[in-house]
Every structure is written in C-alpha cells, then in structure tokens.
Amino acid sequence: NAIPHHNNRQYNRQCRQYTTHSQLPSEHRMVYEMSRKFAEEELMPHAGEWDKKHEFPTKAVNDLAELGMMGINVSADHNGSELDALSYAIAMEEISRGCASVGVIMSAHNSLYLYPIDAFGSDELKERYVAPYAGHER
C-alpha cells in the first residue's frame, strides 16, 4: 500500500477532490471565468490569423499583463498577482485553449523567466528583473 494504486478508493477520492470548475473555491472560479472569457473573446477570434501571418500577439500579451496573468505567482511586492499554483494551472489551461501560442508565451514568461529570479534571486535582482515584468508596466 506504499504506492497509490488506481483501485485504492481513498486515493482516488483525494485525487478527484475537484471534478468540475463549479466546485472550485471562489478565487479559483474567478480565475477560470476570467481566463475563459479572455480566451473566447480575445484569443480564439485571432489565433488562426496570428499563426498564418507569423505575428507576435502583442496586444493579447499586454492585455494578459493588465489582467495580472503575466506575473500570476509573483508576490504583490514585485507587481505580481500573488496567486497560487492551481490558479496558474487553470489560467494556463484556458489561455492555451484560446491560443496555444499565447499559452506558450504566458508559460515561458511566468515559469522560465520570472520564477527562477523570484524564487532564488536577491531583492535587488527581483526589483530590477521581476517587478517591471510581472505587472503591466512594460
């Protein structure tokens, strides 16, 4: 019983604690609804055109920053939204559903650029390289 097995009922219940978005806590539902609406209204109508023309979706990325999604896990002290990993996963799922390219941009920015500096950088590095890019200043 050391390794969870798919037939272990207690393990399966714990893994399926949230089975629909309606069962999420209110903060996570808000992230879901905001991300879903943005994906449907701002990304889906343009995604094919951006891909065909090989265009960088500058306005969409700037709009995501305005919504706080380009610094979703960063602390408010450094202009981030200070949301948790579940919020990030929900947002990524919906944004990527709207446009895979924008999802990759959001993911790379949050996970590859901001996270290492925010997690391991000095306060000076965070002020210089995280704060200006976690919010909508740039």
PDB file of C-alpha atoms in Angstrom:
ATOM      1  CA  ASN A   1       0.000   0.000   0.000  1.00  0.00           C
ATOM      2  CA  ALA A   2       3.075   2.268  -0.122  1.00  0.00           C
ATOM      3  CA  ILE A   3       2.422   3.151  -3.760  1.00  0.00           C
ATOM      4  CA  PRO A   4      -1.024   4.566  -4.548  1.00  0.00           C
ATOM      5  CA  HIS A   5      -2.928   2.305  -6.892  1.00  0.00           C
ATOM      6  CA  HIS A   6      -5.809   3.193  -9.167  1.00  0.00           C
ATOM      7  CA  ASN A   7      -8.049   0.795  -7.264  1.00  0.00           C
ATOM      8  CA  ASN A   8      -7.363   2.493  -3.935  1.00  0.00           C
ATOM      9  CA  ARG A   9     -10.685   4.285  -3.243  1.00  0.00           C
ATOM     10  CA  GLN A  10      -9.337   6.766  -0.714  1.00  0.00           C
ATOM     11  CA  TYR A  11      -6.516   7.797  -3.069  1.00  0.00           C
ATOM     12  CA  ASN A  12      -8.966   8.194  -5.963  1.00  0.00           C
ATOM     13  CA  ARG A  13     -11.299  10.356  -3.864  1.00  0.00           C
ATOM     14  CA  GLN A  14      -8.418  12.626  -2.849  1.00  0.00           C
ATOM     15  CA  CYS A  15      -7.225  12.983  -6.437  1.00  0.00           C
ATOM     16  CA  ARG A  16     -10.712  13.824  -7.632  1.00  0.00           C
ATOM     17  CA  GLN A  17     -11.485  16.407  -4.991  1.00  0.00           C
ATOM     18  CA  TYR A  18     -12.405  18.928  -7.700  1.00  0.00           C
ATOM     19  CA  THR A  19     -14.223  17.326 -10.592  1.00  0.00           C
ATOM     20  CA  THR A  20     -15.779  20.425 -12.136  1.00  0.00           C
ATOM     21  CA  HIS A  21     -14.944  24.096 -12.153  1.00  0.00           C
ATOM     22  CA  SER A  22     -18.148  24.826 -10.245  1.00  0.00           C
ATOM     23  CA  GLN A  23     -16.692  23.003  -7.234  1.00  0.00           C
ATOM     24  CA  LEU A  24     -13.605  25.210  -7.084  1.00  0.00           C
ATOM     25  CA  PRO A  25     -13.226  27.829  -4.345  1.00  0.00           C
ATOM     26  CA  SER A  26     -14.473  31.265  -5.413  1.00  0.00           C
ATOM     27  CA  GLU A  27     -10.987  32.717  -6.101  1.00  0.00           C
ATOM     28  CA  HIS A  28     -10.215  29.871  -8.492  1.00  0.00           C
ATOM     29  CA  ARG A  29     -13.627  30.127 -10.163  1.00  0.00           C
ATOM     30  CA  MET A  30     -12.923  33.819 -10.793  1.00  0.00           C
ATOM     31  CA  VAL A  31      -9.599  32.960 -12.437  1.00  0.00           C
ATOM     32  CA  TYR A  32     -11.322  30.288 -14.514  1.00  0.00           C
ATOM     33  CA  GLU A  33     -14.137  32.564 -15.653  1.00  0.00           C
ATOM     34  CA  MET A  34     -11.824  35.493 -16.431  1.00  0.00           C
ATOM     35  CA  SER A  35      -9.372  33.301 -18.349  1.00  0.00           C
ATOM     36  CA  ARG A  36     -12.126  31.505 -20.227  1.00  0.00           C
ATOM     37  CA  LYS A  37     -13.812  34.766 -21.248  1.00  0.00           C
ATOM     38  CA  PHE A  38     -10.490  36.260 -22.362  1.00  0.00           C
ATOM     39  CA  ALA A  39      -9.663  33.145 -24.372  1.00  0.00           C
ATOM     40  CA  GLU A  40     -13.031  33.092 -26.104  1.00  0.00           C
ATOM     41  CA  GLU A  41     -13.300  36.817 -26.799  1.00  0.00           C
ATOM     42  CA  GLU A  42      -9.715  37.954 -27.330  1.00  0.00           C
ATOM     43  CA  LEU A  43      -7.730  34.904 -28.428  1.00  0.00           C
ATOM     44  CA  MET A  44      -9.901  32.482 -30.381  1.00  0.00           C
ATOM     45  CA  PRO A  45     -11.054  35.022 -32.972  1.00  0.00           C
ATOM     46  CA  HIS A  46      -7.421  35.949 -33.804  1.00  0.00           C
ATOM     47  CA  ALA A  47      -5.355  32.807 -33.147  1.00  0.00           C
ATOM     48  CA  GLY A  48      -5.543  31.425 -36.687  1.00  0.00           C
ATOM     49  CA  GLU A  49      -4.615  34.750 -38.249  1.00  0.00           C
ATOM     50  CA  TRP A  50      -1.636  35.218 -35.912  1.00  0.00           C
ATOM     51  CA  ASP A  51      -0.401  31.765 -36.845  1.00  0.00           C
ATOM     52  CA  LYS A  52      -0.882  32.263 -40.585  1.00  0.00           C
ATOM     53  CA  LYS A  53       0.886  35.625 -40.569  1.00  0.00           C
ATOM     54  CA  HIS A  54       3.553  34.544 -38.040  1.00  0.00           C
ATOM     55  CA  GLU A  55       2.619  37.553 -35.898  1.00  0.00           C
ATOM     56  CA  PHE A  56       3.511  38.022 -32.268  1.00  0.00           C
ATOM     57  CA  PRO A  57       0.255  38.700 -30.381  1.00  0.00           C
ATOM     58  CA  THR A  58       1.499  41.869 -28.693  1.00  0.00           C
ATOM     59  CA  LYS A  59      -1.899  43.279 -27.744  1.00  0.00           C
ATOM     60  CA  ALA A  60      -3.076  39.959 -26.314  1.00  0.00           C
ATOM     61  CA  VAL A  61       0.078  39.623 -24.206  1.00  0.00           C
ATOM     62  CA  ASN A  62      -0.261  43.212 -22.975  1.00  0.00           C
ATOM     63  CA  ASP A  63      -3.901  42.545 -22.129  1.00  0.00           C
ATOM     64  CA  LEU A  64      -2.889  39.434 -20.184  1.00  0.00           C
ATOM     65  CA  ALA A  65      -0.439  41.567 -18.241  1.00  0.00           C
ATOM     66  CA  GLU A  66      -3.254  44.021 -17.461  1.00  0.00           C
ATOM     67  CA  LEU A  67      -5.256  41.102 -16.087  1.00  0.00           C
ATOM     68  CA  GLY A  68      -2.331  40.032 -13.888  1.00  0.00           C
ATOM     69  CA  MET A  69      -1.606  36.821 -15.762  1.00  0.00           C
ATOM     70  CA  MET A  70       1.973  37.703 -16.717  1.00  0.00           C
ATOM     71  CA  GLY A  71       3.092  37.601 -13.093  1.00  0.00           C
ATOM     72  CA  ILE A  72       0.483  35.268 -11.703  1.00  0.00           C
ATOM     73  CA  ASN A  73       2.636  33.625  -8.979  1.00  0.00           C
ATOM     74  CA  VAL A  74       4.799  36.647  -8.188  1.00  0.00           C
ATOM     75  CA  SER A  75       4.262  38.461  -4.909  1.00  0.00           C
ATOM     76  CA  ALA A  76       2.389  41.747  -4.851  1.00  0.00           C
ATOM     77  CA  ASP A  77       5.606  43.372  -3.568  1.00  0.00           C
ATOM     78  CA  HIS A  78       7.030  42.827  -7.053  1.00  0.00           C
ATOM     79  CA  ASN A  79       3.884  43.755  -9.026  1.00  0.00           C
ATOM     80  CA  GLY A  80       2.591  40.206  -9.273  1.00  0.00           C
ATOM     81  CA  SER A  81      -0.876  38.799  -8.703  1.00  0.00           C
ATOM     82  CA  GLU A  82       0.294  36.553  -5.849  1.00  0.00           C
ATOM     83  CA  LEU A  83      -1.964  33.682  -6.896  1.00  0.00           C
ATOM     84  CA  ASP A  84      -1.304  30.004  -6.240  1.00  0.00           C
ATOM     85  CA  ALA A  85      -0.280  27.120  -8.494  1.00  0.00           C
ATOM     86  CA  LEU A  86      -3.862  25.979  -9.040  1.00  0.00           C
ATOM     87  CA  SER A  87      -4.793  29.447 -10.322  1.00  0.00           C
ATOM     88  CA  TYR A  88      -1.832  29.308 -12.677  1.00  0.00           C
ATOM     89  CA  ALA A  89      -2.830  25.858 -13.965  1.00  0.00           C
ATOM     90  CA  ILE A  90      -6.429  26.943 -14.514  1.00  0.00           C
ATOM     91  CA  ALA A  91      -5.372  30.106 -16.335  1.00  0.00           C
ATOM     92  CA  MET A  92      -2.845  28.231 -18.474  1.00  0.00           C
ATOM     93  CA  GLU A  93      -5.432  25.660 -19.494  1.00  0.00           C
ATOM     94  CA  GLU A  94      -7.955  28.275 -20.591  1.00  0.00           C
ATOM     95  CA  ILE A  95      -5.472  30.640 -22.266  1.00  0.00           C
ATOM     96  CA  SER A  96      -3.895  27.731 -24.160  1.00  0.00           C
ATOM     97  CA  ARG A  97      -7.351  26.587 -25.222  1.00  0.00           C
ATOM     98  CA  GLY A  98      -7.871  30.007 -26.778  1.00  0.00           C
ATOM     99  CA  CYS A  99      -4.479  30.192 -28.479  1.00  0.00           C
ATOM    100  CA  ALA A 100      -1.653  27.722 -27.962  1.00  0.00           C
ATOM    101  CA  SER A 101       0.972  30.323 -28.904  1.00  0.00           C
ATOM    102  CA  VAL A 102      -0.233  32.790 -26.276  1.00  0.00           C
ATOM    103  CA  GLY A 103      -0.303  29.949 -23.757  1.00  0.00           C
ATOM    104  CA  VAL A 104       3.344  29.180 -24.505  1.00  0.00           C
ATOM    105  CA  ILE A 105       4.270  32.864 -24.183  1.00  0.00           C
ATOM    106  CA  MET A 106       2.473  33.092 -20.843  1.00  0.00           C
ATOM    107  CA  SER A 107       4.045  29.873 -19.607  1.00  0.00           C
ATOM    108  CA  ALA A 108       7.580  30.778 -20.655  1.00  0.00           C
ATOM    109  CA  HIS A 109       7.283  34.239 -19.134  1.00  0.00           C
ATOM    110  CA  ASN A 110       5.936  33.010 -15.796  1.00  0.00           C
ATOM    111  CA  SER A 111       7.864  29.753 -15.444  1.00  0.00           C
ATOM    112  CA  LEU A 112      11.137  30.226 -17.290  1.00  0.00           C
ATOM    113  CA  TYR A 113      11.752  33.937 -16.818  1.00  0.00           C
ATOM    114  CA  LEU A 114      10.043  35.174 -13.646  1.00  0.00           C
ATOM    115  CA  TYR A 115      10.024  32.096 -11.427  1.00  0.00           C
ATOM    116  CA  PRO A 116      13.786  31.429 -11.106  1.00  0.00           C
ATOM    117  CA  ILE A 117      14.556  35.058 -10.274  1.00  0.00           C
ATOM    118  CA  ASP A 118      11.577  35.381  -7.938  1.00  0.00           C
ATOM    119  CA  ALA A 119      12.419  32.127  -6.146  1.00  0.00           C
ATOM    120  CA  PHE A 120      16.197  32.379  -5.976  1.00  0.00           C
ATOM    121  CA  GLY A 121      17.198  35.965  -6.751  1.00  0.00           C
ATOM    122  CA  SER A 122      18.221  38.684  -4.348  1.00  0.00           C
ATOM    123  CA  ASP A 123      15.854  41.548  -3.577  1.00  0.00           C
ATOM    124  CA  GLU A 124      17.938  43.726  -5.897  1.00  0.00           C
ATOM    125  CA  LEU A 125      17.512  41.274  -8.789  1.00  0.00           C
ATOM    126  CA  LYS A 126      13.785  40.975  -8.107  1.00  0.00           C
ATOM    127  CA  GLU A 127      13.358  44.746  -8.181  1.00  0.00           C
ATOM    128  CA  ARG A 128      15.333  45.035 -11.395  1.00  0.00           C
ATOM    129  CA  TYR A 129      14.162  41.976 -13.355  1.00  0.00           C
ATOM    130  CA  VAL A 130      10.870  40.793 -11.838  1.00  0.00           C
ATOM    131  CA  ALA A 131       8.897  43.846 -10.728  1.00  0.00           C
ATOM    132  CA  PRO A 132       8.932  45.635 -14.120  1.00  0.00           C
ATOM    133  CA  TYR A 133       7.832  42.474 -15.966  1.00  0.00           C
ATOM    134  CA  ALA A 134       5.370  40.866 -13.551  1.00  0.00           C
ATOM    135  CA  GLY A 135       2.786  43.611 -13.857  1.00  0.00           C
ATOM    136  CA  HIS A 136       1.747  45.697 -16.796  1.00  0.00           C
ATOM    137  CA  GLU A 137       4.474  48.339 -16.645  1.00  0.00           C
ATOM    138  CA  ARG A 138       6.286  47.121 -19.754  1.00  0.00           C
TER     139      ARG A 138
END
